[in-house]
mmCIF file of C-alpha atoms in Angstrom:
data_model
loop_
_atom_site.group_PDB
_atom_site.id
_atom_site.type_symbol
_atom_site.label_atom_id
_atom_site.label_comp_id
_atom_site.label_asym_id
_atom_site.label_seq_id
_atom_site.Cartn_x
_atom_site.Cartn_y
_atom_site.Cartn_z
ATOM 1 C CA MET A 1 128.238 -175.928 70.890
ATOM 2 C CA LEU A 2 124.593 -174.376 71.040
ATOM 3 C CA SER A 3 122.453 -177.519 70.546
ATOM 4 C CA GLY A 4 122.559 -181.029 72.210
ATOM 5 C CA PRO A 5 122.748 -182.359 75.759
ATOM 6 C CA VAL A 6 125.837 -180.149 76.939
ATOM 7 C CA PRO A 7 124.094 -176.720 76.915
ATOM 8 C CA SER A 8 121.092 -178.292 78.433
ATOM 9 C CA ILE A 9 123.185 -179.912 81.251
ATOM 10 C CA LEU A 10 125.131 -176.633 81.648
ATOM 11 C CA ALA A 11 121.918 -174.498 81.765
ATOM 12 C CA ALA A 12 120.572 -176.612 84.637
ATOM 13 C CA GLN A 13 123.786 -175.953 86.748
ATOM 14 C CA SER A 14 123.190 -173.473 89.844
ATOM 15 C CA ALA A 15 125.270 -170.505 90.167
ATOM 16 C CA GLN A 16 127.064 -172.103 93.100
ATOM 17 C CA GLY A 17 128.092 -174.966 90.889
ATOM 18 C CA TYR A 18 125.966 -177.922 91.675
ATOM 19 C CA TRP A 19 122.809 -179.446 90.157
ATOM 20 C CA LEU A 20 119.674 -179.944 92.386
ATOM 21 C CA ARG A 21 121.185 -179.547 95.763
ATOM 22 C CA PRO A 22 124.579 -178.893 97.536
ATOM 23 C CA GLY A 23 126.606 -181.839 99.009
ATOM 24 C CA ALA A 24 128.165 -184.829 97.643
ATOM 25 C CA GLY A 25 126.048 -184.764 94.643
ATOM 26 C CA TYR A 26 125.143 -188.579 94.144
ATOM 27 C CA PHE A 27 121.319 -188.560 94.753
ATOM 28 C CA PRO A 28 118.820 -188.469 93.190
ATOM 29 C CA LYS A 29 120.394 -190.885 90.689
ATOM 30 C CA TYR A 30 120.697 -189.541 87.120
ATOM 31 C CA GLN A 31 119.916 -185.924 88.076
ATOM 32 C CA SER A 32 122.483 -184.742 90.772
ATOM 33 C CA THR A 33 125.920 -183.347 90.328
ATOM 34 C CA VAL A 34 127.902 -186.600 89.769
ATOM 35 C CA TRP A 35 125.631 -187.786 87.257
ATOM 36 C CA GLN A 36 125.562 -184.562 85.245
ATOM 37 C CA ILE A 37 129.389 -184.650 85.028
ATOM 38 C CA ILE A 38 129.272 -188.320 84.064
ATOM 39 C CA CYS A 39 126.835 -187.267 81.256
ATOM 40 C CA LEU A 40 129.202 -184.193 80.212
ATOM 41 C CA ASN A 41 132.176 -186.679 80.332
ATOM 42 C CA ILE A 42 130.345 -189.045 77.894
ATOM 43 C CA THR A 43 129.146 -186.264 75.426
ATOM 44 C CA SER A 44 132.029 -183.671 75.730
ATOM 45 C CA PRO A 45 135.232 -184.733 77.786
ATOM 46 C CA SER A 46 136.744 -181.315 77.503
ATOM 47 C CA ALA A 47 133.679 -179.703 79.048
ATOM 48 C CA ALA A 48 133.648 -182.248 81.899
ATOM 49 C CA GLY A 49 137.145 -181.826 82.595
ATOM 50 C CA PHE A 50 136.816 -178.125 82.731
ATOM 51 C CA LEU A 51 133.966 -178.316 85.150
ATOM 52 C CA ILE A 52 135.627 -180.755 87.479
ATOM 53 C CA MET A 53 138.656 -178.363 87.867
ATOM 54 C CA ALA A 54 136.185 -175.499 88.458
ATOM 55 C CA LEU A 55 133.824 -177.130 90.973
ATOM 56 C CA PRO A 56 134.345 -176.407 94.625
ATOM 57 C CA GLN A 57 135.371 -179.253 96.951
ATOM 58 C CA VAL A 58 132.355 -180.806 98.527
ATOM 59 C CA SER A 59 132.181 -183.201 101.468
ATOM 60 C CA ASP A 60 129.247 -184.757 103.511
#
């Protein structure tokens, strides 16, 4: 998949595995890690499942 939302979402991910900033990843709404995974799950469930398994465990 070279076009569409999945490559754009994956390109925005940091090398450490989060979007925008480290932590639990809920805020800011629609831009943070949790929201990116939700969008991936809607557009490509296999990509989201792979990312969830690969992400480090985070806590606040």
